[in-house]
CSV table of C-alpha atoms in Angstrom, one decimal:
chain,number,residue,atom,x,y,z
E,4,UNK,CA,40.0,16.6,0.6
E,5,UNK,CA,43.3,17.2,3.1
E,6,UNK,CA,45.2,14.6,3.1
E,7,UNK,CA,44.8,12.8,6.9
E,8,UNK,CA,42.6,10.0,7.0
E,9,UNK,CA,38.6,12.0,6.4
E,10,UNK,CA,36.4,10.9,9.0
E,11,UNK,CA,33.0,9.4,8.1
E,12,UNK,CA,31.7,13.1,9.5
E,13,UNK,CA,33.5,15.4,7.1
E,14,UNK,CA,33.0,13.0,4.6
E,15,UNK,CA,29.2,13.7,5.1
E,16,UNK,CA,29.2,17.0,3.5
E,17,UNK,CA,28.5,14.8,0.3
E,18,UNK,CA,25.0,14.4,1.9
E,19,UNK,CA,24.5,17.9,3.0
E,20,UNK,CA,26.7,19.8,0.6
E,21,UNK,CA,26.6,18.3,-2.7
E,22,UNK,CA,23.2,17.0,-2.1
E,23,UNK,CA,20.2,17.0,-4.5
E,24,UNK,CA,18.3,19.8,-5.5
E,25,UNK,CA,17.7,20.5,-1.8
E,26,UNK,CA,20.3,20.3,1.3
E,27,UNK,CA,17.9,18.3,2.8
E,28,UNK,CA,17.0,17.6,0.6
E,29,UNK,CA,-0.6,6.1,17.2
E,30,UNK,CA,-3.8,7.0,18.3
E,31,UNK,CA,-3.9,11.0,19.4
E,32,UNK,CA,-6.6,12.6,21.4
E,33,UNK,CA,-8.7,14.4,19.0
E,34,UNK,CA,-8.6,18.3,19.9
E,35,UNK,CA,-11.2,21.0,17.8
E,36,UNK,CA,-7.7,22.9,16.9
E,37,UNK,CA,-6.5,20.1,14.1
E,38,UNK,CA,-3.2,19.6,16.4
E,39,UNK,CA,-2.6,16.8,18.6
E,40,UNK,CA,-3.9,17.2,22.5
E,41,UNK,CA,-1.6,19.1,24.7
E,42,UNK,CA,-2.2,16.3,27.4
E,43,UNK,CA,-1.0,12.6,27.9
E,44,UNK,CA,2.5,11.6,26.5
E,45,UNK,CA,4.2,12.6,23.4
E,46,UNK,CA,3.2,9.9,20.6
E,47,UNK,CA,5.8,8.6,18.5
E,48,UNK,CA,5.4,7.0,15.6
E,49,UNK,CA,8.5,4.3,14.5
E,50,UNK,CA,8.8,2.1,11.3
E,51,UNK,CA,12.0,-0.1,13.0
E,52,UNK,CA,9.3,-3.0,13.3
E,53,UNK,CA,12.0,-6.1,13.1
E,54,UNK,CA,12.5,-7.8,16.4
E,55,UNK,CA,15.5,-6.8,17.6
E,56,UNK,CA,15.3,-2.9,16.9
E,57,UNK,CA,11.4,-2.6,17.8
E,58,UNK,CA,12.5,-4.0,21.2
E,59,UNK,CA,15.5,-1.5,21.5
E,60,UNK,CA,12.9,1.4,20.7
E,61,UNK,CA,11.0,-0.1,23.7
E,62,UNK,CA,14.5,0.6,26.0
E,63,UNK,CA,14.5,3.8,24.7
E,64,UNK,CA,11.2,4.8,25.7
E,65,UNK,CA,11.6,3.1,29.2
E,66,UNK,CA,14.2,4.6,29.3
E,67,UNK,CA,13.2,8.7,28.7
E,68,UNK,CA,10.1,8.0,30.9
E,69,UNK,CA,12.2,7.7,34.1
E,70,UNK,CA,14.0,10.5,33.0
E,71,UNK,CA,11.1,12.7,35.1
E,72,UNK,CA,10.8,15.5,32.5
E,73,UNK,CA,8.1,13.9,30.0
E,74,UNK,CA,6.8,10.4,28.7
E,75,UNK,CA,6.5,9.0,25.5
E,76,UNK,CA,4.4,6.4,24.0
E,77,UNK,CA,5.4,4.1,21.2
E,78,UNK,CA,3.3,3.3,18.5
E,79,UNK,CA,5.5,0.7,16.2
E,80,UNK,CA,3.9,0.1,12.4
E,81,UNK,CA,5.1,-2.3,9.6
E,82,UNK,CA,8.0,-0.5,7.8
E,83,UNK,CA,5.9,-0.9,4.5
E,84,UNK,CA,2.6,-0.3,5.4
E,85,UNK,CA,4.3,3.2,7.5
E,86,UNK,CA,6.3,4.1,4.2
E,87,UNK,CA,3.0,4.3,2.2
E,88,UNK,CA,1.2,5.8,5.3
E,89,UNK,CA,3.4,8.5,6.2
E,90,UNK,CA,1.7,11.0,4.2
E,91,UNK,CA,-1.2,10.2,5.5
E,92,UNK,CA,-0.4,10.5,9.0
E,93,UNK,CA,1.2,13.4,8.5
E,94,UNK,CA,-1.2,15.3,7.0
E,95,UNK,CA,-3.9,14.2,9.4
E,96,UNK,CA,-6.0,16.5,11.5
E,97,UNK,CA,-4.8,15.1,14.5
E,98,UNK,CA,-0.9,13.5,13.6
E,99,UNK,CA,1.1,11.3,16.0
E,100,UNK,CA,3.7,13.7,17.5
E,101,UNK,CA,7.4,12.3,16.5
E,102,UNK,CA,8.3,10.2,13.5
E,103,UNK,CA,11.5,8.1,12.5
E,104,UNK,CA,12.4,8.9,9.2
E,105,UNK,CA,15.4,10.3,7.6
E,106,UNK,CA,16.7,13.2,6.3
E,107,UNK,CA,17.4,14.3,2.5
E,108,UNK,CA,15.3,15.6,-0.1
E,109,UNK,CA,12.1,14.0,1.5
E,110,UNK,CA,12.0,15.5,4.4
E,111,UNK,CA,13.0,18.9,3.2
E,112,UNK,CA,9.6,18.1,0.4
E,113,UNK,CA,7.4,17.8,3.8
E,114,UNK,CA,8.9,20.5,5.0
E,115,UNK,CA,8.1,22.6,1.9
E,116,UNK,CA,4.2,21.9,2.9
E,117,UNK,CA,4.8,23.1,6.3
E,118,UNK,CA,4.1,19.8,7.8
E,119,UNK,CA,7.8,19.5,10.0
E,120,UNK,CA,8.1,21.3,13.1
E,121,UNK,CA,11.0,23.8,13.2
E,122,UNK,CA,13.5,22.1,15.7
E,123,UNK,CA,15.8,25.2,15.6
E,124,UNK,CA,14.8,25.6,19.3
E,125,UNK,CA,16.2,22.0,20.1
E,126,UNK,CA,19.2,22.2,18.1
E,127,UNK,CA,20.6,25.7,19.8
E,128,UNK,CA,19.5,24.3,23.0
E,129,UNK,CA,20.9,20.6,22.8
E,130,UNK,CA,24.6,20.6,24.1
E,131,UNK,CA,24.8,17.2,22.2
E,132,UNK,CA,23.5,19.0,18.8
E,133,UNK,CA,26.0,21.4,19.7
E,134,UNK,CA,29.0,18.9,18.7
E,135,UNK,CA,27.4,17.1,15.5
E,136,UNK,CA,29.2,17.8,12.7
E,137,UNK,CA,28.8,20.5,10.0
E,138,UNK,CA,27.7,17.7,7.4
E,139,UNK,CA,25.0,16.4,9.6
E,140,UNK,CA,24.0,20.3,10.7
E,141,UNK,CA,23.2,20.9,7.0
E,142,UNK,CA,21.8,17.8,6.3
E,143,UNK,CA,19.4,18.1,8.8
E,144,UNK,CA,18.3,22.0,7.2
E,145,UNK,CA,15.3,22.6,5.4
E,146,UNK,CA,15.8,24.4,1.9
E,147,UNK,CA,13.7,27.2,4.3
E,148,UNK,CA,17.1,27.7,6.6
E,149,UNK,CA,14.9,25.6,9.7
E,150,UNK,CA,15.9,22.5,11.2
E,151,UNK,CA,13.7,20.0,10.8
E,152,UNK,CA,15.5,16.7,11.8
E,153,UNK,CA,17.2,15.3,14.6
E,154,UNK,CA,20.1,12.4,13.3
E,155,UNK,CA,20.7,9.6,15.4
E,156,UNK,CA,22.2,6.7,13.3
E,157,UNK,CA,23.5,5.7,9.9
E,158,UNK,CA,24.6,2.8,8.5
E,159,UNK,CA,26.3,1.4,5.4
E,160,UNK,CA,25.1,-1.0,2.2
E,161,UNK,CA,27.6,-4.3,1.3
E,162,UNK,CA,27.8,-7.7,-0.3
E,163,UNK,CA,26.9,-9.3,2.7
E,164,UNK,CA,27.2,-13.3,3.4
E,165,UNK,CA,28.1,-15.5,5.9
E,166,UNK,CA,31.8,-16.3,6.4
E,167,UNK,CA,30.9,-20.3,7.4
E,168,UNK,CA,29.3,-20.3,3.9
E,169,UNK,CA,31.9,-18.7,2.5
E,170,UNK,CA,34.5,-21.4,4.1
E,171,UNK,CA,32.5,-24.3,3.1
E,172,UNK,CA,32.4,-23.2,-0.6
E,173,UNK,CA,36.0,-22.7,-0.5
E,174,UNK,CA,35.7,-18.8,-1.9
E,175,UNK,CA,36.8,-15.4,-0.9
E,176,UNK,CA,35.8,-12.2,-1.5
E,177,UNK,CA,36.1,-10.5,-4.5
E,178,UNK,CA,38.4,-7.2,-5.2
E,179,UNK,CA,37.9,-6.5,-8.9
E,180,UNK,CA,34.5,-6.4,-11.1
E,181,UNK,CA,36.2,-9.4,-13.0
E,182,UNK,CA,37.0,-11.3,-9.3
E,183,UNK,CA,33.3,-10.5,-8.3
E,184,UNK,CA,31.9,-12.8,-11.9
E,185,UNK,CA,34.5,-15.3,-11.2
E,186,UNK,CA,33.3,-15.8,-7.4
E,187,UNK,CA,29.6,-15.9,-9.4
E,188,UNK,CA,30.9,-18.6,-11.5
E,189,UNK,CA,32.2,-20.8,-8.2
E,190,UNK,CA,28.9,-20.6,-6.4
E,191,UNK,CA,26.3,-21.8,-9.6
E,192,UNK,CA,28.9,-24.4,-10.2
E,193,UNK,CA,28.1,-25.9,-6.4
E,194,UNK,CA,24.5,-25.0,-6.8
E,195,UNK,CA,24.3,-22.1,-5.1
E,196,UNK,CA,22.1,-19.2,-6.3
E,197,UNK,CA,25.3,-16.6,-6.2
E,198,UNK,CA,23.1,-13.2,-5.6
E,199,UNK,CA,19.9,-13.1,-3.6
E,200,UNK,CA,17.5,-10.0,-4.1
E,201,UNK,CA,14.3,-9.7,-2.2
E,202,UNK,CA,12.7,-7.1,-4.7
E,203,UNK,CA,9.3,-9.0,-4.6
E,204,UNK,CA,6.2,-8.2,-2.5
E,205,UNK,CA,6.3,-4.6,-1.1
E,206,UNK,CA,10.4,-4.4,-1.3
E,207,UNK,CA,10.6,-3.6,-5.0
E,208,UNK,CA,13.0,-0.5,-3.2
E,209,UNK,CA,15.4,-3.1,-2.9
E,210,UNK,CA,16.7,-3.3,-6.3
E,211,UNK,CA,17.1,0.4,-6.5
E,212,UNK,CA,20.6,-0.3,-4.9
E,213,UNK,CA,21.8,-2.3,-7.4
E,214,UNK,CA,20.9,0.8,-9.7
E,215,UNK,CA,22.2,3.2,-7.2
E,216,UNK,CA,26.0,1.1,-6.9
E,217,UNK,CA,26.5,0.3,-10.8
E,218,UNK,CA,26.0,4.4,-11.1
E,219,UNK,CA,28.2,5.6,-8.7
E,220,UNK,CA,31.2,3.0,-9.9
E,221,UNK,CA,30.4,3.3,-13.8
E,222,UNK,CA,29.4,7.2,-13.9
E,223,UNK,CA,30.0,8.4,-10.4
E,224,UNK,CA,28.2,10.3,-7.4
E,225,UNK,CA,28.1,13.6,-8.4
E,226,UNK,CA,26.5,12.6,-12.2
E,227,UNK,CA,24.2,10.0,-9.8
E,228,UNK,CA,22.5,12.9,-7.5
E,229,UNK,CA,22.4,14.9,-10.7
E,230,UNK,CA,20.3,12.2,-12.3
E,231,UNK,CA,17.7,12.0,-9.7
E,232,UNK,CA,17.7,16.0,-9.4
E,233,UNK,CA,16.5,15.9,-13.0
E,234,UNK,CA,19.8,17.1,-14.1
E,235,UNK,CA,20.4,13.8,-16.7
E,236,UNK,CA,17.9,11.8,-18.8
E,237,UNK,CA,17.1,8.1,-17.6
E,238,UNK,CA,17.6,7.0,-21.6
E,239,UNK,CA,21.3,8.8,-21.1
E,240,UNK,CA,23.9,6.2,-23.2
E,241,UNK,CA,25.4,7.1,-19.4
E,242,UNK,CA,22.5,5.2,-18.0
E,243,UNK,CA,22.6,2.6,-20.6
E,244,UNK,CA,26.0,1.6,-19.7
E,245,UNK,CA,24.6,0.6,-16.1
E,246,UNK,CA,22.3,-1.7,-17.4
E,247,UNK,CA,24.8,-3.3,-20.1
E,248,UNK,CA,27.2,-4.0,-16.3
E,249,UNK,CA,24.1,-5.3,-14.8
E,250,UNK,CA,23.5,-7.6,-17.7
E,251,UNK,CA,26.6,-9.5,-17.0
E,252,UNK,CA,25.7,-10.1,-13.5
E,253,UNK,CA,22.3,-10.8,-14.4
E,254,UNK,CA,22.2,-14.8,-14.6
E,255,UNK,CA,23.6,-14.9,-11.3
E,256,UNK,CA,20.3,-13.7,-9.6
E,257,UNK,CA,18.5,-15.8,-7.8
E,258,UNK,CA,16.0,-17.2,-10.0
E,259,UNK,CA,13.3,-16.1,-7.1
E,260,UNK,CA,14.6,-12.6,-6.5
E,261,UNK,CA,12.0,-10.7,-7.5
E,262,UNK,CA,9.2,-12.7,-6.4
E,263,UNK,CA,9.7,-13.0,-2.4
E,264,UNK,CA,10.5,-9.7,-0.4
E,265,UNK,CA,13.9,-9.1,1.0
E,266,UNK,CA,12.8,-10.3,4.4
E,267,UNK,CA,12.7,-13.9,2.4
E,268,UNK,CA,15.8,-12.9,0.7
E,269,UNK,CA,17.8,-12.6,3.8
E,270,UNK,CA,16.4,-16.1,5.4
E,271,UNK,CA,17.4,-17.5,2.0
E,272,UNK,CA,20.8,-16.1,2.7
E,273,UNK,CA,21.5,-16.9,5.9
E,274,UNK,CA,20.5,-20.6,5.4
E,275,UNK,CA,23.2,-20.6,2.7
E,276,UNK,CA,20.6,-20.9,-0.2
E,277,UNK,CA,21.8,-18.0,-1.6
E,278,UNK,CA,25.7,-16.4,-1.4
E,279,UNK,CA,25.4,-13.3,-0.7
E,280,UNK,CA,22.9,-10.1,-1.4
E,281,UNK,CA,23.4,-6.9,-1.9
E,282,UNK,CA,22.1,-5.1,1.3
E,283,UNK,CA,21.9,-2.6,4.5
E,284,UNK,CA,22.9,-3.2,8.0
E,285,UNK,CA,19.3,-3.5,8.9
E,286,UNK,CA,18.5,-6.8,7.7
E,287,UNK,CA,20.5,-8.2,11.1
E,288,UNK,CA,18.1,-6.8,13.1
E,289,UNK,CA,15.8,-9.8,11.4
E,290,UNK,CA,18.3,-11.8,11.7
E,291,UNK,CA,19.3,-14.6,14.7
E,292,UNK,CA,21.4,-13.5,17.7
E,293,UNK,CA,24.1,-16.0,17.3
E,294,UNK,CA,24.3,-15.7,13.3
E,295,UNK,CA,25.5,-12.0,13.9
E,296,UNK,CA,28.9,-12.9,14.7
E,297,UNK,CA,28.8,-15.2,11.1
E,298,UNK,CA,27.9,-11.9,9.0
E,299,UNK,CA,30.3,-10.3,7.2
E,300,UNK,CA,30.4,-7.9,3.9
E,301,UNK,CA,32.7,-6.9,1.0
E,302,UNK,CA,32.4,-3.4,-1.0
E,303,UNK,CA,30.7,-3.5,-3.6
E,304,UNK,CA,33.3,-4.2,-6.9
E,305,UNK,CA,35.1,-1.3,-8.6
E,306,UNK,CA,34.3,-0.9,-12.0
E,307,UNK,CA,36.4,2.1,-12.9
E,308,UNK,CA,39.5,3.2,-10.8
E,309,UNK,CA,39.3,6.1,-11.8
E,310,UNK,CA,35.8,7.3,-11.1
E,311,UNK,CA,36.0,8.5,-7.1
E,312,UNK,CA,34.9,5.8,-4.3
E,313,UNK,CA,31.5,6.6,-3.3
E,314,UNK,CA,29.5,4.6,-0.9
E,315,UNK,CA,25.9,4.4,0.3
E,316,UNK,CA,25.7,5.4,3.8
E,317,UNK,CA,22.6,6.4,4.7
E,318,UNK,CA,21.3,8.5,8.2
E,319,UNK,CA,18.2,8.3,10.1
E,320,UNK,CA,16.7,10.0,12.9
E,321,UNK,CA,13.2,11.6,13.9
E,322,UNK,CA,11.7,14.6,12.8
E,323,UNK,CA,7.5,15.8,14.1
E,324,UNK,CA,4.4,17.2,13.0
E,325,UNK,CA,4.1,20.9,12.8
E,326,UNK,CA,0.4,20.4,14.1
E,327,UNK,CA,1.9,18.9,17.5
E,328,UNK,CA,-0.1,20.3,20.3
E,329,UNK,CA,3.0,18.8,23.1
E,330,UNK,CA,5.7,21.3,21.2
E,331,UNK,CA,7.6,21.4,24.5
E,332,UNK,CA,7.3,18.0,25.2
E,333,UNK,CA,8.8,17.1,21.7
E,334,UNK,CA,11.8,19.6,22.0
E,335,UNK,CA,12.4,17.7,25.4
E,336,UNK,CA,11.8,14.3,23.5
E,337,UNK,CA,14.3,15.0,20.8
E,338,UNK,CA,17.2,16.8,23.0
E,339,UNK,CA,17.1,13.6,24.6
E,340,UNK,CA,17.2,11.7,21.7
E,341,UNK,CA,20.4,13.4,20.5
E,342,UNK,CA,22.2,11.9,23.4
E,343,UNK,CA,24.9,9.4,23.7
E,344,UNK,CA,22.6,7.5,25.9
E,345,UNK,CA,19.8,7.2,23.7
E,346,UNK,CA,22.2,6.0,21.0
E,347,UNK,CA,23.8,3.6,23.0
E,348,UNK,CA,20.8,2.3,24.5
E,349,UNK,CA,19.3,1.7,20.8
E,350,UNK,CA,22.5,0.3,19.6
E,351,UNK,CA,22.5,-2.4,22.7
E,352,UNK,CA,19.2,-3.1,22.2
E,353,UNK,CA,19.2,-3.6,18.3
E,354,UNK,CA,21.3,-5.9,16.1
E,355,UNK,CA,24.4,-3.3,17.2
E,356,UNK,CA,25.2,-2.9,13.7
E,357,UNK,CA,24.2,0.9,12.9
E,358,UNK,CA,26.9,3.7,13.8
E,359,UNK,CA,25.4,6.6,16.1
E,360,UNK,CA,25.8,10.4,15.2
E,361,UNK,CA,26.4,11.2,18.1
E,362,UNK,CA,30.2,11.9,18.3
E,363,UNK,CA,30.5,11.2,21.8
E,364,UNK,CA,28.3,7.8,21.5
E,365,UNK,CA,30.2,4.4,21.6
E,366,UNK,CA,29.1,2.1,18.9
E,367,UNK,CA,28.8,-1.7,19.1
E,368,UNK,CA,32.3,-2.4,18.9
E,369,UNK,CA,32.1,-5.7,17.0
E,370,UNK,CA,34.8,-6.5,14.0
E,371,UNK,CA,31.8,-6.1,11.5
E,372,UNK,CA,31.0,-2.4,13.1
E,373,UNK,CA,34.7,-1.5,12.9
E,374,UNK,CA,34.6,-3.2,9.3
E,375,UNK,CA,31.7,-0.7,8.0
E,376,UNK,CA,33.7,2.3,9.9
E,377,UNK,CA,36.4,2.2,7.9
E,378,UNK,CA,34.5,0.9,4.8
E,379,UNK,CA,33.3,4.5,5.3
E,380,UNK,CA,35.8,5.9,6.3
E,381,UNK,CA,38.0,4.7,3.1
E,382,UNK,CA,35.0,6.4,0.6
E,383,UNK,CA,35.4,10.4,-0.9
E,384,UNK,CA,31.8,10.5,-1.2
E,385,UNK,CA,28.6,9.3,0.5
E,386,UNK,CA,25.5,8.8,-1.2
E,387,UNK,CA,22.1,8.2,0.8
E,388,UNK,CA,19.9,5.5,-1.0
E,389,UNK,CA,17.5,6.1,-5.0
E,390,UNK,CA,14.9,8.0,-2.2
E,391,UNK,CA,16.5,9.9,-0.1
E,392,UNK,CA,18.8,11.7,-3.0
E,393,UNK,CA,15.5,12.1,-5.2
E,394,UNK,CA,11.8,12.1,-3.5
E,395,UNK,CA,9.6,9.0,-2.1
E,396,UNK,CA,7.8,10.5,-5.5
E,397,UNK,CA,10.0,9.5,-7.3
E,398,UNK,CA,10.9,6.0,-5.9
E,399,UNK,CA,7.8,4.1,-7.7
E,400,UNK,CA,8.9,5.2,-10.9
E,401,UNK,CA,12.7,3.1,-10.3
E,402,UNK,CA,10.7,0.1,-8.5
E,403,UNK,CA,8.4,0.3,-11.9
E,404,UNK,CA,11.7,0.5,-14.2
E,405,UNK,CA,13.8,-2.0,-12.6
E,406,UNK,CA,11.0,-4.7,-11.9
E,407,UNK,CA,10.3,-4.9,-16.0
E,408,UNK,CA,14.5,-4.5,-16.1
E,409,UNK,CA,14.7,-7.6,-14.3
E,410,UNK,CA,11.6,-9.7,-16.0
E,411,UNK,CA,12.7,-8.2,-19.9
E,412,UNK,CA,16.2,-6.9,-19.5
E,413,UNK,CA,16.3,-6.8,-23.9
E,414,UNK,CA,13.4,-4.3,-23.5
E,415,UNK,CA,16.1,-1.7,-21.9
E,416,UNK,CA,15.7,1.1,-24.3
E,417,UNK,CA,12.0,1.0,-23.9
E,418,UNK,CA,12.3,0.6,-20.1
E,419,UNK,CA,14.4,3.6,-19.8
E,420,UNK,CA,12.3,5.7,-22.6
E,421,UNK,CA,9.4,5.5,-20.0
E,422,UNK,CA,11.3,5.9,-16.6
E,423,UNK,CA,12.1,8.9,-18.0
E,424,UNK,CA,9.0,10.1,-19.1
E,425,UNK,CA,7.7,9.2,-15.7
E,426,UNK,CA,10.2,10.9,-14.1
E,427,UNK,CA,9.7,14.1,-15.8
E,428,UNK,CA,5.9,14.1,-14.7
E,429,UNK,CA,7.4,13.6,-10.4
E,430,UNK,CA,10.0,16.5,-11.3
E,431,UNK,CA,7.2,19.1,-13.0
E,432,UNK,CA,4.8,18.6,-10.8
């Protein structure tokens, strides 16, 4: 790394260059081909169901429809019940058209089945594309060579909590692992549960990043994306010592956490029930208008100074179906989607705390954006999130892990002896 301050785009390449095993790692008129129809506006499928960013995908759409060259219609679905689905509609005779999703190992595994349309077409013809960054060129590469993604925003993981809780309580945030157990200690003592969760219902994903932060501080990123390449064992003594951190910290959970799904987590947390929660950006676009400004975060505790600073940071976008009929329709779609206006548009309209990819875009501008900017900004490597460095395959078999973690953590060794056994049945399949 050169020695001027990285930007969050060079810094990246962790994504794209270091990645996994891989760089990259609506109703449709029914048409005798097995594609979509040809006629009627490009369908595209979205998973940003909260409030605040389903209504910003709204302006967006508005917004490319009096743009003259095409129209677009939206088609919004729970984010669960279109995680579990995706497959499905991908595979369908006749799939929706566009889909936000992210790039990483999954999208390069769909790719693999020939289900992603090559967008090579839109990135050599984009003049936005044109000025994305290197990292985000080969993140968005298929294992094939192809593009199959178009990036439009990422955003960062943090202790977040409120900083009129915070006040009230009469506590600051942590710097050191040992700072972090003592700030624990202050909020049980005034009856506080110190660390909501939200790994209940259909958010089990959530406690993945709890996994996914102990790694990268205890072992690092480079051993982490190794373990979910099926590079290290789950029943490591490397992965042991995560668990033996996670312990400590353990008591400090919210005694509900892995009963109610984050959704309830974050309400918990923003009515000061709980202190803070390990969590994305995302969350705020769940949560009220005039909290926003009340939301702040810390980095999540360093372990070991010595292991390199690594943060989660992950990017989404849109990628399509390879059975499109509306190919040209979808290339003009996507260019437009690359744009700083598109960006901007969805940043306005959302909670205004993701970061677009779009060099030329303006983010929100807020001292919690700025905060996360240089929270990545400070980090020599990126991770994604458990899922998008491994497989969506591979996800249930963390949820499964960490769920029995977290009901019987003295039944570690047995726990892991299984994850990996599972594991090794999603990696030689």
């Amino acid at each position: 790394m050169t020695n001027h301050q990285p930007n969050r785009r060079q810094l990246l390449a962790g994504l794209g260059a270091v990645g996994t095993t891989a760089l990259l790692g609506g109703c449709v008129t029914s048409t005798s081909s097995g594609k979509s129809s040809s006629k009627g506006a490009v369908t595209l499928q979205s998973n940003l169901s909260a409030p605040q960013a389903k209504a910003a995908m709204e302006d967006i759409v508005a917004a490319y429809g009096k743009k003259g060259s095409g129209r677009a219609s939206l088609n919004t679905v729970a984010s669960e019940t279109f995680r579990t689905q995706l497959p499905t509609y991908l595979t369908s005779a006749n799939p929706p058209d566009v889909y936000t999703w992210y790039p990483g190992s999954v999208a390069d595994a769909y790719a693999k089945k020939g289900l992603l349309l090559d967008l090579d077409e839109v990135w050599t013809s984009s003049p936005d594309l044109k000025n994305y960054s290197k990292a985000l060129n080969s993140l968005c590469t298929a294992s094939s060579g192809k593009k199959v993604f178009v990036p439009t925003t990422y955003y960062w993981w943090g202790m977040f909590y409120r900083k009129s809780n915070f006040a009230k309580w009469g506590v600051s945030e942590p710097k050191s692992w040992d700072e972090f157990l003592d700030l624990c200690d202050k909020l049980k003592s005034k009856g506080v549960a110190p660390i909501g969760l939200g790994a209940g219902g259909n958010t089990a994903w959530v406690a993945s990043a709890w996994f996914d932060y102990l790694d990268i501080r205890i072992n690092g990123a480079e051993y982490h994306r190794q373990l979910l390449a099926g590079k290290h064992r789950f029943d490591d003594p490397e992965v042991r010592k995560v668990f033996d951190r996670w312990q400590e910290v353990l008591p400090y959970f919210d005694p509900n956490g892995a009963a109610v799904p984050f959704q309830d987590a974050t309400t918990a947390l923003l009515n000061g029930r709980s202190g803070m929660m390990l969590i994305g950006t995302f969350f705020a676009d769940a949560a009220p208008k005039n909290a926003l400004d009340d939301i702040d975060f810390f980095r999540f505790p360093v372990i070991d100074a010595k292991v390199p600073l690594a943060e989660e940071a992950p990017t989404d976008g849109y990628f399509a179906s390879a059975r499109t009929g509306r190919r040209d329709h979808v290339v003009d779609l996507m260019s437009y989607l690359a744009t700083a206006e598109a960006q901007e548009i969805y940043i306005k309209g959302s909670s205004g705390t993701v970061l677009p990819c779009n060099p030329d875009a303006k983010d929100a501008g807020t001292a919690l954006v700025k905060k996360g900017r240089k929270h990545i900004a400070a980090a020599t490597e990126i991770t994604q999130f458990f899922n998008r460095d491994s497989s969506d395959a591979l996800q249930p078999t963390a949820d499964t892990a960490l769920t029995k973690f977290l009901a019987k953590p003295k039944s570690i060794g047995s726990i892991l002896t299984d994850w990996q056994r599972d594991a090794e049945k999603i990696w030689n399949a």
